[in-house]
Amino acid sequence: DERITAIMPLPEFTPETFVVMATRNGVIKKTALEAFSNPRSNGIIALHLDEGDRLVGAKMAEEASEIFLGTRNGKATRFSARQVREMGRPARGVRGIKLTGDDHVVALEVLEENSTILTITEHGYGKRTRPSEYRLQHRGGKGVINTLITPKNGRAVGILQVVADDEIMVIADKGTVIRIRVTDVPLRGRHTIGVKLIDLQEEERTAGLAKLAERDKKHLT
């Protein structure tokens, strides 16, 4: 039942750069990028997972970076990467966010300048929120509200960091797909549900969203 969670293009193994990983159960881990410089054909251990947990994201970061975790029940936390000590590849990691009830982490982002946080919920509602609205917190807390969760909009199914020239694809579980310019998604505060981005059929739900790769390719070249 194993599947790929994240792919990161690496121009080089830069010193003082880290791979930050987050799990569904709120665990965060930071490992030096150089620890992955000698992979084997059958792969190498990246982290130890507790039974029933799984990796939800992996990003490159530096000591000065800020980490954002978002959850299914509309919570989020933002904290300094310095609050996560460097660990070896087999290590488990430490608590990134404290979860309650049936909540789980759906997204990890390493914040960039001039970005916004785009959140979409299972009934097709979405919004963008400025990172400055999420106060800097200590690692391991309960976080703050990212989006209101109501019967109208449903729980969060996807969270992405985006910039003005990005485009995204919103995907529903019965095959509907739409392409949206990020600038067409309104900026809203944390205590809102956003606006409807995709019309869904009866019993259809939003399955996720993905950023189109054109901007990333230009950045790499």
mmCIF file of C-alpha atoms in Angstrom:
data_model
loop_
_atom_site.group_PDB
_atom_site.id
_atom_site.type_symbol
_atom_site.label_atom_id
_atom_site.label_comp_id
_atom_site.label_asym_id
_atom_site.label_seq_id
_atom_site.Cartn_x
_atom_site.Cartn_y
_atom_site.Cartn_z
ATOM 1 C CA ASP A 1 0.000 0.000 0.000
ATOM 2 C CA GLU A 2 3.007 2.315 -0.363
ATOM 3 C CA ARG A 3 2.814 5.293 -2.728
ATOM 4 C CA ILE A 4 4.877 8.348 -3.659
ATOM 5 C CA THR A 5 4.026 11.451 -1.621
ATOM 6 C CA ALA A 6 6.516 14.102 -2.776
ATOM 7 C CA ILE A 7 9.029 14.780 -5.551
ATOM 8 C CA MET A 8 11.636 17.548 -5.192
ATOM 9 C CA PRO A 9 13.981 18.632 -8.025
ATOM 10 C CA LEU A 10 17.508 19.179 -6.655
ATOM 11 C CA PRO A 11 20.040 21.186 -8.710
ATOM 12 C CA GLU A 12 22.663 20.248 -6.082
ATOM 13 C CA PHE A 13 23.015 19.034 -2.498
ATOM 14 C CA THR A 14 23.490 22.446 -0.909
ATOM 15 C CA PRO A 15 25.018 22.610 2.611
ATOM 16 C CA GLU A 16 22.842 24.181 5.324
ATOM 17 C CA THR A 17 19.722 23.036 3.463
ATOM 18 C CA PHE A 18 17.255 20.618 5.021
ATOM 19 C CA VAL A 19 14.427 18.306 4.018
ATOM 20 C CA VAL A 20 11.399 19.008 6.210
ATOM 21 C CA MET A 21 8.771 16.255 6.400
ATOM 22 C CA ALA A 22 5.313 16.213 7.990
ATOM 23 C CA THR A 23 2.973 13.331 8.714
ATOM 24 C CA ARG A 24 -0.775 12.906 8.876
ATOM 25 C CA ASN A 25 -0.628 12.672 12.684
ATOM 26 C CA GLY A 26 1.144 16.010 13.063
ATOM 27 C CA VAL A 27 4.766 14.893 13.354
ATOM 28 C CA ILE A 28 7.441 17.173 11.848
ATOM 29 C CA LYS A 29 11.036 16.260 11.054
ATOM 30 C CA LYS A 30 14.079 18.144 9.714
ATOM 31 C CA THR A 31 17.030 16.278 8.167
ATOM 32 C CA ALA A 32 20.100 17.673 6.398
ATOM 33 C CA LEU A 33 19.746 17.419 2.617
ATOM 34 C CA GLU A 34 23.244 15.932 2.388
ATOM 35 C CA ALA A 35 21.987 12.878 4.299
ATOM 36 C CA PHE A 36 20.179 11.863 1.090
ATOM 37 C CA SER A 37 23.157 12.314 -1.251
ATOM 38 C CA ASN A 38 23.980 8.585 -1.565
ATOM 39 C CA PRO A 39 20.713 6.768 -2.329
ATOM 40 C CA ARG A 40 20.499 3.079 -3.186
ATOM 41 C CA SER A 41 18.495 1.531 -6.000
ATOM 42 C CA ASN A 42 15.865 0.287 -3.531
ATOM 43 C CA GLY A 43 15.751 3.615 -1.677
ATOM 44 C CA ILE A 44 16.925 4.698 1.775
ATOM 45 C CA ILE A 45 15.056 5.430 4.994
ATOM 46 C CA ALA A 46 13.769 9.002 5.205
ATOM 47 C CA LEU A 47 11.932 8.779 8.549
ATOM 48 C CA HIS A 48 10.369 6.314 10.960
ATOM 49 C CA LEU A 49 6.569 6.288 10.851
ATOM 50 C CA ASP A 50 4.352 5.285 13.757
ATOM 51 C CA GLU A 51 1.821 2.547 13.024
ATOM 52 C CA GLY A 52 -1.145 4.025 11.136
ATOM 53 C CA ASP A 53 0.663 7.277 10.293
ATOM 54 C CA ARG A 54 1.805 8.361 6.832
ATOM 55 C CA LEU A 55 3.838 11.082 5.191
ATOM 56 C CA VAL A 56 1.793 13.974 3.762
ATOM 57 C CA GLY A 57 4.557 16.256 2.484
ATOM 58 C CA ALA A 58 8.269 16.974 2.130
ATOM 59 C CA LYS A 59 9.858 20.359 1.364
ATOM 60 C CA MET A 60 13.321 21.912 1.302
ATOM 61 C CA ALA A 61 14.020 24.528 3.954
ATOM 62 C CA GLU A 62 16.757 26.522 5.654
ATOM 63 C CA GLU A 63 17.219 27.399 9.320
ATOM 64 C CA ALA A 64 15.596 30.809 8.753
ATOM 65 C CA SER A 65 12.536 29.312 7.037
ATOM 66 C CA GLU A 66 9.036 29.306 8.474
ATOM 67 C CA ILE A 67 6.904 26.148 8.386
ATOM 68 C CA PHE A 68 3.139 26.024 7.844
ATOM 69 C CA LEU A 69 0.962 23.006 8.683
ATOM 70 C CA GLY A 70 -2.747 22.879 7.781
ATOM 71 C CA THR A 71 -5.342 20.354 8.939
ATOM 72 C CA ARG A 72 -8.576 18.796 7.711
ATOM 73 C CA ASN A 73 -10.695 20.441 10.415
ATOM 74 C CA GLY A 74 -9.606 23.952 9.503
ATOM 75 C CA LYS A 75 -6.654 24.527 11.845
ATOM 76 C CA ALA A 76 -3.155 25.729 10.966
ATOM 77 C CA THR A 77 0.122 26.592 12.650
ATOM 78 C CA ARG A 78 3.120 28.646 11.557
ATOM 79 C CA PHE A 79 6.474 28.294 13.337
ATOM 80 C CA SER A 80 10.205 28.740 12.786
ATOM 81 C CA ALA A 81 12.223 25.868 11.341
ATOM 82 C CA ARG A 82 14.713 26.540 14.145
ATOM 83 C CA GLN A 83 12.186 24.996 16.556
ATOM 84 C CA VAL A 84 12.722 21.610 14.904
ATOM 85 C CA ARG A 85 16.115 20.145 15.736
ATOM 86 C CA GLU A 86 18.092 18.404 13.003
ATOM 87 C CA MET A 87 17.668 14.609 13.065
ATOM 88 C CA GLY A 88 19.102 11.629 11.239
ATOM 89 C CA ARG A 89 17.199 9.767 8.545
ATOM 90 C CA PRO A 90 15.867 6.895 10.731
ATOM 91 C CA ALA A 91 14.468 9.267 13.396
ATOM 92 C CA ARG A 92 10.729 9.667 14.018
ATOM 93 C CA GLY A 93 10.512 13.451 14.385
ATOM 94 C CA VAL A 94 8.713 15.662 16.922
ATOM 95 C CA ARG A 95 5.223 17.068 17.326
ATOM 96 C CA GLY A 96 4.490 19.853 14.842
ATOM 97 C CA ILE A 97 0.841 20.473 15.724
ATOM 98 C CA LYS A 98 -1.430 19.069 18.427
ATOM 99 C CA LEU A 99 -4.496 17.435 16.872
ATOM 100 C CA THR A 100 -7.881 16.818 18.451
ATOM 101 C CA GLY A 101 -10.655 14.362 17.605
ATOM 102 C CA ASP A 102 -10.505 12.958 14.084
ATOM 103 C CA ASP A 103 -8.391 15.815 12.717
ATOM 104 C CA HIS A 104 -5.263 15.200 10.639
ATOM 105 C CA VAL A 105 -2.670 17.196 8.722
ATOM 106 C CA VAL A 106 -3.387 17.677 5.015
ATOM 107 C CA ALA A 107 -0.566 20.021 3.992
ATOM 108 C CA LEU A 108 2.984 21.164 4.708
ATOM 109 C CA GLU A 109 4.406 24.369 3.249
ATOM 110 C CA VAL A 110 7.688 26.251 3.710
ATOM 111 C CA LEU A 111 6.650 29.881 3.417
ATOM 112 C CA GLU A 112 8.023 32.146 0.687
ATOM 113 C CA GLU A 113 7.840 35.900 0.232
ATOM 114 C CA ASN A 114 4.784 37.345 -1.574
ATOM 115 C CA SER A 115 2.838 34.114 -1.252
ATOM 116 C CA THR A 116 -0.670 33.393 -0.006
ATOM 117 C CA ILE A 117 -2.231 30.243 1.468
ATOM 118 C CA LEU A 118 -4.958 28.761 -0.753
ATOM 119 C CA THR A 119 -7.412 26.441 0.989
ATOM 120 C CA ILE A 120 -10.175 24.430 -0.684
ATOM 121 C CA THR A 121 -12.864 22.397 1.049
ATOM 122 C CA GLU A 122 -14.766 19.252 0.100
ATOM 123 C CA HIS A 123 -17.859 21.100 -1.176
ATOM 124 C CA GLY A 124 -15.824 23.201 -3.591
ATOM 125 C CA TYR A 125 -15.289 26.389 -1.565
ATOM 126 C CA GLY A 126 -11.926 28.102 -1.539
ATOM 127 C CA LYS A 127 -10.037 31.240 -0.576
ATOM 128 C CA ARG A 128 -6.581 32.720 -0.237
ATOM 129 C CA THR A 129 -5.243 34.085 3.045
ATOM 130 C CA ARG A 130 -2.078 36.094 3.697
ATOM 131 C CA PRO A 131 0.523 34.259 5.845
ATOM 132 C CA SER A 132 0.758 37.319 8.103
ATOM 133 C CA GLU A 133 -2.730 36.458 9.429
ATOM 134 C CA TYR A 134 -1.269 33.335 11.054
ATOM 135 C CA ARG A 135 0.728 34.580 14.019
ATOM 136 C CA LEU A 136 4.097 32.945 14.589
ATOM 137 C CA GLN A 137 3.641 30.228 17.219
ATOM 138 C CA HIS A 138 5.622 27.636 19.116
ATOM 139 C CA ARG A 139 5.915 24.203 17.547
ATOM 140 C CA GLY A 140 3.515 21.613 18.926
ATOM 141 C CA GLY A 141 0.569 23.854 19.779
ATOM 142 C CA LYS A 142 -3.062 23.538 18.699
ATOM 143 C CA GLY A 143 -2.711 26.203 16.010
ATOM 144 C CA VAL A 144 -5.269 28.804 14.935
ATOM 145 C CA ILE A 145 -8.287 28.795 12.620
ATOM 146 C CA ASN A 146 -7.341 28.544 8.947
ATOM 147 C CA THR A 147 -10.869 28.308 7.563
ATOM 148 C CA LEU A 148 -14.310 27.956 9.101
ATOM 149 C CA ILE A 149 -15.729 24.442 8.705
ATOM 150 C CA THR A 150 -19.501 24.331 8.217
ATOM 151 C CA PRO A 151 -22.024 21.947 6.576
ATOM 152 C CA LYS A 152 -22.048 24.363 3.630
ATOM 153 C CA ASN A 153 -18.367 24.188 2.709
ATOM 154 C CA GLY A 154 -17.195 20.953 4.371
ATOM 155 C CA ARG A 155 -13.742 20.068 5.652
ATOM 156 C CA ALA A 156 -10.432 21.144 4.115
ATOM 157 C CA VAL A 157 -9.127 18.745 1.481
ATOM 158 C CA GLY A 158 -6.276 20.769 0.005
ATOM 159 C CA ILE A 159 -3.972 23.608 1.033
ATOM 160 C CA LEU A 160 -1.317 25.156 -1.221
ATOM 161 C CA GLN A 161 1.086 28.070 -1.022
ATOM 162 C CA VAL A 162 0.645 30.120 -4.205
ATOM 163 C CA VAL A 163 1.781 33.380 -5.815
ATOM 164 C CA ALA A 164 -0.041 35.723 -8.178
ATOM 165 C CA ASP A 165 1.072 34.134 -11.474
ATOM 166 C CA ASP A 166 0.235 30.550 -10.452
ATOM 167 C CA GLU A 167 -2.597 28.474 -11.870
ATOM 168 C CA ILE A 168 -4.207 25.543 -10.095
ATOM 169 C CA MET A 169 -6.354 22.553 -10.982
ATOM 170 C CA VAL A 170 -9.234 21.580 -8.687
ATOM 171 C CA ILE A 171 -10.206 17.911 -8.943
ATOM 172 C CA ALA A 172 -13.465 16.269 -7.828
ATOM 173 C CA ASP A 173 -13.914 12.611 -6.918
ATOM 174 C CA LYS A 174 -16.286 11.916 -9.844
ATOM 175 C CA GLY A 175 -13.927 13.224 -12.481
ATOM 176 C CA THR A 176 -14.711 16.936 -12.739
ATOM 177 C CA VAL A 177 -11.610 19.112 -13.176
ATOM 178 C CA ILE A 178 -11.333 22.878 -13.532
ATOM 179 C CA ARG A 179 -8.351 25.146 -14.098
ATOM 180 C CA ILE A 180 -8.264 28.422 -12.168
ATOM 181 C CA ARG A 181 -5.932 31.416 -12.096
ATOM 182 C CA VAL A 182 -4.868 32.121 -8.542
ATOM 183 C CA THR A 183 -5.813 35.779 -8.974
ATOM 184 C CA ASP A 184 -9.439 34.647 -9.517
ATOM 185 C CA VAL A 185 -9.531 33.207 -5.988
ATOM 186 C CA PRO A 186 -10.422 36.027 -3.554
ATOM 187 C CA LEU A 187 -8.334 37.015 -0.550
ATOM 188 C CA ARG A 188 -10.271 36.324 2.641
ATOM 189 C CA GLY A 189 -9.498 36.273 6.352
ATOM 190 C CA ARG A 190 -9.004 33.126 8.391
ATOM 191 C CA HIS A 191 -12.506 33.241 9.918
ATOM 192 C CA THR A 192 -14.358 32.783 6.606
ATOM 193 C CA ILE A 193 -15.411 29.913 4.332
ATOM 194 C CA GLY A 194 -14.381 31.502 1.040
ATOM 195 C CA VAL A 195 -16.345 31.347 -2.208
ATOM 196 C CA LYS A 196 -17.502 28.503 -4.444
ATOM 197 C CA LEU A 197 -14.783 27.591 -6.951
ATOM 198 C CA ILE A 198 -16.292 24.489 -8.572
ATOM 199 C CA ASP A 199 -19.887 23.328 -9.145
ATOM 200 C CA LEU A 200 -20.261 19.755 -7.983
ATOM 201 C CA GLN A 201 -22.863 17.119 -8.778
ATOM 202 C CA GLU A 202 -24.993 15.586 -6.058
ATOM 203 C CA GLU A 203 -22.831 13.486 -3.728
ATOM 204 C CA GLU A 204 -19.686 14.686 -5.535
ATOM 205 C CA ARG A 205 -16.843 16.030 -3.394
ATOM 206 C CA THR A 206 -13.617 17.885 -4.020
ATOM 207 C CA ALA A 207 -10.747 15.397 -3.927
ATOM 208 C CA GLY A 208 -7.802 17.801 -4.021
ATOM 209 C CA LEU A 209 -5.941 20.482 -5.894
ATOM 210 C CA ALA A 210 -2.632 20.763 -7.692
ATOM 211 C CA LYS A 211 -0.456 23.622 -8.853
ATOM 212 C CA LEU A 212 0.392 23.693 -12.564
ATOM 213 C CA ALA A 213 4.109 23.265 -13.139
ATOM 214 C CA GLU A 214 4.864 25.957 -15.740
ATOM 215 C CA ARG A 215 6.118 28.534 -13.228
ATOM 216 C CA ASP A 216 8.253 25.978 -11.414
ATOM 217 C CA LYS A 217 9.875 24.891 -14.671
ATOM 218 C CA LYS A 218 10.724 28.485 -15.568
ATOM 219 C CA HIS A 219 12.191 28.978 -12.093
ATOM 220 C CA LEU A 220 14.466 25.955 -12.478
ATOM 221 C CA THR A 221 15.794 27.112 -15.838
#
